[in-house]
Short mmCIF file of C-alpha atoms and ligand atoms in Angstrom, two decimals:
data_model
loop_
_atom_site.label_atom_id
_atom_site.label_comp_id
_atom_site.label_asym_id
_atom_site.label_seq_id
_atom_site.Cartn_x
_atom_site.Cartn_y
_atom_site.Cartn_z
CA MET A 1 0.01 0.01 -0.01
CA ALA A 2 2.95 2.38 0.48
CA HIS A 3 3.57 2.35 -3.22
CA CYS A 4 -0.04 3.22 -3.85
CA SER A 5 -0.13 6.23 -1.53
CA GLY A 6 3.24 7.42 -2.77
CA LEU A 7 2.01 7.38 -6.37
CA LEU A 8 -1.20 9.07 -5.36
CA ILE A 9 0.57 11.89 -3.67
CA LEU A 10 2.81 12.40 -6.74
CA LEU A 11 -0.18 12.40 -8.95
CA LEU A 12 -1.91 14.93 -6.78
CA LEU A 13 1.17 17.13 -6.85
CA GLN A 14 1.30 16.80 -10.55
CA LEU A 15 -2.34 17.88 -10.83
CA LEU A 16 -1.79 20.79 -8.51
CA LEU A 17 1.15 22.04 -10.55
CA ARG A 18 -0.55 21.15 -13.85
CA SER A 19 1.24 20.85 -17.13
CA PRO A 20 3.48 23.47 -18.78
CA SER A 21 1.11 23.77 -21.78
CA SER A 22 -1.86 24.67 -19.59
CA ALA A 23 0.31 27.09 -17.67
CA ALA A 24 1.22 28.74 -20.98
CA ARG A 25 -2.44 28.98 -21.88
CA ASN A 26 -3.37 30.58 -18.58
CA ARG A 27 -0.54 32.62 -17.23
CA CYS A 28 -2.65 33.93 -14.38
CA VAL A 29 -2.86 30.36 -13.11
CA ALA A 30 0.91 29.98 -13.49
CA ALA A 31 1.48 33.27 -11.58
CA ALA A 32 -0.87 32.09 -8.80
CA GLU A 33 0.94 28.84 -8.45
CA ALA A 34 4.41 30.51 -8.48
CA CYS A 35 3.15 32.75 -5.61
CA THR A 36 1.94 29.68 -3.73
CA ALA A 37 5.46 28.13 -4.12
CA ASP A 38 7.11 31.20 -2.56
CA ALA A 39 6.70 31.40 1.19
CA ARG A 40 6.68 35.20 1.42
CA CYS A 41 4.35 35.75 -1.51
CA GLN A 42 1.98 33.07 -0.26
CA ARG A 43 1.95 34.55 3.34
CA LEU A 44 1.29 38.15 2.16
CA ARG A 45 -1.42 36.89 -0.22
CA ALA A 46 -3.07 34.89 2.51
CA GLN A 47 -3.07 38.06 4.66
CA TYR A 48 -4.78 40.26 2.03
CA VAL A 49 -7.26 37.46 1.15
CA ALA A 50 -8.20 37.11 4.88
CA GLN A 51 -8.62 40.91 5.29
CA CYS A 52 -10.56 41.41 2.10
CA LEU A 53 -12.85 38.46 2.47
CA GLY A 54 -13.27 38.64 6.25
CA PRO A 55 -16.54 40.23 7.37
CA ALA A 56 -16.36 43.77 8.94
CA ALA A 57 -18.17 44.50 12.22
CA SER A 58 -20.85 46.43 10.28
CA GLY A 59 -21.58 43.75 7.67
CA GLY A 60 -19.84 44.69 4.38
CA CYS A 61 -16.07 44.39 4.07
CA ALA A 62 -13.31 46.04 5.92
CA GLN A 63 -12.11 48.12 2.95
CA ASP A 64 -9.43 49.99 4.82
CA ARG A 65 -7.83 46.89 6.18
CA CYS A 66 -8.21 45.08 2.86
CA ARG A 67 -6.52 47.93 1.02
CA ARG A 68 -3.71 48.18 3.62
CA ALA A 69 -2.97 44.52 3.24
CA LEU A 70 -2.91 44.87 -0.58
CA ARG A 71 -0.39 47.73 -0.30
CA ARG A 72 1.75 45.49 2.00
CA PHE A 73 1.56 42.68 -0.53
CA PHE A 74 2.95 44.90 -3.26
CA ALA A 75 5.48 46.69 -0.95
CA ARG A 76 6.93 43.49 0.57
CA GLY A 77 6.20 40.68 -1.87
CA PRO A 78 8.78 39.66 -4.48
CA GLN A 79 8.17 42.03 -7.38
CA ALA A 80 8.48 39.31 -10.11
CA LEU A 81 5.67 37.43 -8.44
CA THR A 82 3.36 40.28 -7.41
CA HIS A 83 3.65 41.88 -10.89
CA ALA A 84 3.04 38.46 -12.50
CA LEU A 85 -0.24 38.21 -10.54
CA LEU A 86 -1.31 41.77 -11.52
CA PHE A 87 -0.21 41.88 -15.21
CA CYS A 88 -0.40 38.13 -16.40
CA PRO A 89 -1.07 38.31 -20.14
CA CYS A 90 -4.35 36.64 -21.04
CA ALA A 91 -5.79 35.18 -24.25
CA SER A 92 -9.08 33.80 -22.86
CA PRO A 93 -11.93 35.15 -20.77
CA ALA A 94 -11.23 32.56 -18.13
CA CYS A 95 -7.76 33.88 -17.63
CA ALA A 96 -8.91 37.52 -17.80
CA GLU A 97 -11.73 36.82 -15.25
CA ARG A 98 -9.19 35.32 -12.91
CA ARG A 99 -6.95 38.36 -13.38
CA ARG A 100 -9.80 40.61 -12.69
CA GLN A 101 -10.75 38.78 -9.47
CA THR A 102 -7.19 38.42 -8.17
CA PHE A 103 -7.18 41.40 -5.84
CA VAL A 104 -10.67 40.93 -4.42
CA PRO A 105 -12.41 43.82 -6.34
CA ALA A 106 -15.64 43.37 -4.46
CA CYS A 107 -13.90 44.78 -1.40
CA ALA A 108 -10.74 46.62 -2.56
CA PHE A 109 -12.04 48.15 -5.78
CA SER A 110 -15.80 48.71 -6.01
CA GLY A 111 -16.45 48.02 -2.36
CA PRO A 112 -19.98 47.08 -1.19
CA GLY A 113 -21.69 50.02 -2.88
CA SER A 114 -23.35 49.18 -6.23
CA ALA A 115 -22.98 52.48 -8.25
CA PRO A 116 -19.54 54.05 -8.94
CA PRO A 117 -19.10 57.55 -7.57
CA SER A 118 -17.84 60.55 -9.49
CA CYS A 119 -14.04 60.32 -9.84
CA LEU A 120 -13.69 63.64 -8.05
CA ALA A 121 -14.51 61.87 -4.78
CA PRO A 122 -11.70 59.32 -4.83
CA LEU A 123 -9.41 61.95 -6.44
CA ASP A 124 -10.03 64.44 -3.62
CA THR A 125 -9.62 61.73 -0.99
CA CYS A 126 -6.29 60.73 -2.70
CA GLU A 127 -5.03 64.21 -2.80
CA HIS A 128 -5.59 64.57 0.97
CA SER A 129 -3.96 61.31 1.75
CA ARG A 130 -0.27 61.06 2.71
CA VAL A 131 -0.33 57.42 1.39
CA CYS A 132 -2.21 58.07 -1.85
CA ARG A 133 -1.02 61.47 -3.07
CA PRO A 134 2.72 60.59 -3.72
CA ARG A 135 1.65 57.40 -5.39
CA LEU A 136 -0.66 59.17 -7.72
CA LEU A 137 2.06 61.78 -8.54
CA ALA A 138 4.53 58.90 -9.24
CA PHE A 139 1.90 57.28 -11.53
CA GLN A 140 1.40 60.55 -13.45
CA ALA A 141 5.18 61.06 -13.80
CA SER A 142 5.89 57.49 -15.01
CA CYS A 143 2.86 56.72 -17.05
CA ALA A 144 1.35 59.94 -18.44
CA PRO A 145 2.11 60.60 -22.09
CA VAL A 146 4.65 63.30 -22.83
CA PRO A 147 4.81 65.18 -26.22
CA SER A 148 8.71 65.40 -26.32
CA THR A 149 9.65 61.75 -26.97
CA PRO A 150 9.34 59.77 -30.20
CA ASP A 151 6.70 57.35 -28.87
CA GLY A 152 5.00 60.06 -26.76
CA CYS A 153 5.78 58.26 -23.46
CA PRO A 154 8.34 58.91 -20.75
CA ARG A 155 11.66 57.33 -21.74
CA ASP A 156 12.19 53.69 -20.59
CA GLN A 157 8.96 54.13 -18.81
CA ALA A 158 7.42 50.62 -18.99
CA PRO A 159 8.86 49.05 -15.83
CA ARG A 160 8.56 52.29 -13.86
CA CYS A 161 4.99 52.79 -15.03
CA LEU A 162 4.04 49.24 -13.99
CA ARG A 163 5.64 49.77 -10.56
CA ALA A 164 3.75 53.06 -10.17
CA TYR A 165 0.46 51.45 -11.26
CA ALA A 166 0.99 48.58 -8.85
CA GLY A 167 1.56 51.23 -6.09
CA LEU A 168 -1.94 52.47 -6.58
CA VAL A 169 -3.54 49.12 -5.75
CA GLY A 170 -4.84 49.51 -2.18
CA THR A 171 -5.16 53.29 -2.33
CA ALA A 172 -8.24 55.53 -2.65
CA VAL A 173 -7.83 55.39 -6.44
CA THR A 174 -7.32 51.57 -6.68
CA PRO A 175 -7.59 50.63 -10.35
CA ASN A 176 -8.68 47.18 -11.70
CA TYR A 177 -9.48 45.43 -14.94
CA VAL A 178 -12.94 46.50 -16.08
CA ASP A 179 -13.94 43.26 -17.80
CA ASN A 180 -12.80 39.82 -18.84
CA VAL A 181 -12.47 40.35 -22.57
CA SER A 182 -9.82 43.16 -22.54
CA ALA A 183 -6.87 44.44 -20.58
CA ARG A 184 -8.62 47.73 -20.03
CA VAL A 185 -8.27 49.20 -16.53
CA ALA A 186 -9.93 52.03 -14.58
CA PRO A 187 -10.58 53.14 -11.09
CA TRP A 188 -14.09 52.55 -9.75
CA CYS A 189 -15.64 55.93 -10.78
CA HIS A 190 -17.05 57.88 -13.61
CA CYS A 191 -17.11 61.54 -14.81
CA GLY A 192 -20.79 61.85 -15.73
CA VAL A 193 -21.83 64.52 -13.18
CA SER A 194 -18.58 66.38 -12.49
CA GLY A 195 -19.94 69.88 -13.41
CA ASN A 196 -17.31 72.57 -13.63
CA ARG A 197 -14.56 70.10 -12.77
CA ARG A 198 -15.30 67.90 -15.74
CA ASP A 199 -11.93 68.43 -17.45
CA GLU A 200 -10.10 67.62 -14.23
CA CYS A 201 -12.24 64.50 -13.80
CA GLU A 202 -11.68 63.31 -17.42
CA ALA A 203 -7.90 64.04 -17.23
CA PHE A 204 -7.67 61.81 -14.11
CA ARG A 205 -9.77 59.00 -15.44
CA GLY A 206 -8.05 59.21 -18.83
CA LEU A 207 -4.68 58.42 -17.16
CA PHE A 208 -6.15 54.90 -16.88
CA THR A 209 -8.69 54.57 -19.70
CA ARG A 210 -7.10 56.53 -22.62
CA ASN A 211 -3.39 56.15 -21.98
CA HIS A 212 -1.33 54.41 -24.70
CA CYS A 213 1.78 54.50 -22.48
CA LEU A 214 -0.02 52.52 -19.70
CA ASP A 215 -1.60 50.19 -22.20
CA GLY A 216 1.76 49.59 -23.93
CA ALA A 217 3.55 48.96 -20.61
CA ILE A 218 0.87 46.35 -19.65
CA GLN A 219 1.15 44.75 -23.06
CA ALA A 220 4.96 44.76 -22.89
CA PHE A 221 4.77 42.70 -19.69
CA ASP A 222 4.20 39.73 -21.96
CA SER A 223 7.77 40.05 -23.20
CA LEU A 224 9.06 40.98 -19.76
CA TRP A 225 7.28 37.94 -18.24
CA PRO A 226 9.80 37.64 -15.45
CA LEU A 227 12.63 35.22 -15.93
CA VAL A 228 12.47 34.47 -12.26
CA LEU A 229 9.01 33.17 -12.62
CA GLN A 230 9.81 31.25 -15.80
CA GLU A 231 12.75 29.54 -14.09
CA LYS A 232 10.93 28.85 -10.86
CA TRP A 233 8.05 27.31 -12.88
CA ASN A 234 10.36 25.22 -15.15
CA SER A 235 12.34 23.82 -12.24
CA LEU A 236 9.10 22.79 -10.47
CA GLN A 237 7.86 21.13 -13.63
CA ASP A 238 11.19 19.25 -14.25
CA LEU A 239 11.27 18.02 -10.68
CA GLU A 240 7.75 16.66 -10.74
CA HIS A 241 8.09 15.10 -14.22
CA SER A 242 11.26 13.25 -13.35
CA ARG A 243 9.74 12.00 -10.10
CA LEU A 244 6.59 10.79 -11.82
CA GLN A 245 8.58 9.03 -14.53
CA VAL A 246 10.74 7.19 -11.97
CA SER A 247 7.71 6.30 -9.89
CA SER A 248 5.56 5.02 -12.78
CA ALA A 249 8.46 3.04 -14.28
CA ASP A 250 9.12 0.89 -11.27
CA ARG A 251 5.69 0.84 -9.64
CA PRO A 252 2.91 -0.74 -11.58
CA LEU A 253 -0.57 0.53 -10.74
CA GLU A 254 -2.33 -1.62 -8.21
CA GLY A 255 -5.98 -2.26 -8.05
CA CYS A 256 -6.14 -0.66 -4.63
CA CYS A 257 -5.67 2.82 -5.82
CA LEU A 258 -6.85 2.73 -9.38
CA LEU A 259 -10.30 3.85 -8.24
CA THR A 260 -8.87 6.69 -6.20
CA LEU A 261 -6.76 7.79 -9.07
CA LEU A 262 -9.74 7.81 -11.38
CA LEU A 263 -11.62 9.88 -8.89
CA VAL A 264 -8.77 12.36 -8.58
CA LEU A 265 -8.59 12.68 -12.40
CA THR A 266 -12.29 13.26 -12.58
CA LEU A 267 -12.00 16.02 -10.01
CA GLN A 268 -9.21 17.77 -11.87
CA PRO A 269 -10.32 21.39 -12.13
CA GLN A 270 -10.97 22.80 -15.58
CA LEU A 271 -8.92 25.82 -16.55
C1 NAG B 1 -17.00 37.29 -18.04
O1 NAG B 1 -17.83 38.30 -17.58
C2 NAG B 1 -19.20 38.09 -17.87
C3 NAG B 1 -19.99 39.34 -17.49
O2 NAG B 1 -19.55 39.86 -16.30
C4 NAG B 1 -19.68 36.87 -17.13
O3 NAG B 1 -21.08 36.64 -17.36
C5 NAG B 1 -18.89 35.65 -17.61
O4 NAG B 1 -19.24 34.58 -16.78
C6 NAG B 1 -17.41 36.00 -17.42
N1 NAG B 1 -16.57 34.85 -18.01
C7 NAG B 1 -15.81 34.07 -17.27
C8 NAG B 1 -15.08 33.06 -18.07
O5 NAG B 1 -15.78 34.10 -16.08
#
């Protein structure tokens, strides 16, 4: 029976890590698994998930604590892994939906309220916040289009822009993906009723929604897909493949666990 349970554990591990081809199809799953494999990333993620999904005393969610935990995740987590979770390139709605849900938008982004407010509200809150204001200024400096360069973006801006964008997650102007069919992002607000501050409102929202520098930086993440992550992932795969080959070569399947194995295979989650 020892053979049987050993094989079962290896198979479970293999299913957990999944195959390289499915990881290539859904990079957000690969990013999540790479975070799980890293103790610090995993601990910081568990902390924000606990804060963002934990109920507040008043019902709803504890948005302040959720956002603080998210800022801690990006400040202290390994950047290759935190950015992989935030910017994983997607080719399918399933992947993009996972990406959209990664940072618990129901608490951190839109909060419990159903209708988005005018962008002037989060913008004013941000400008009066010692945490948010410098981050928004950094985002403007590293992501806003500039007329003086050939491509209209700050020079060598992509990595700095992505860092600055990540720095906004967990602030009053937390951005997120707006749907699961595009990589478009926006903060949770609109400019419909902004009166005489309409231009200010549109300029702020446009930094997210009409910004080819930000779009380009997010798209470029595909080619920047961190080597660290790639290597971490490959080494995990190699390890599991070699173990599975060894174990299946010298341990024939026994009737005892065939049923369990079939059950496990049936329960394998669809990507
Ligand atoms: C994508 O979003 C739509 C609308 O919110 C939703 O109905 C659909 O289930 C989502 N797709 C996936 C794959 O989650």
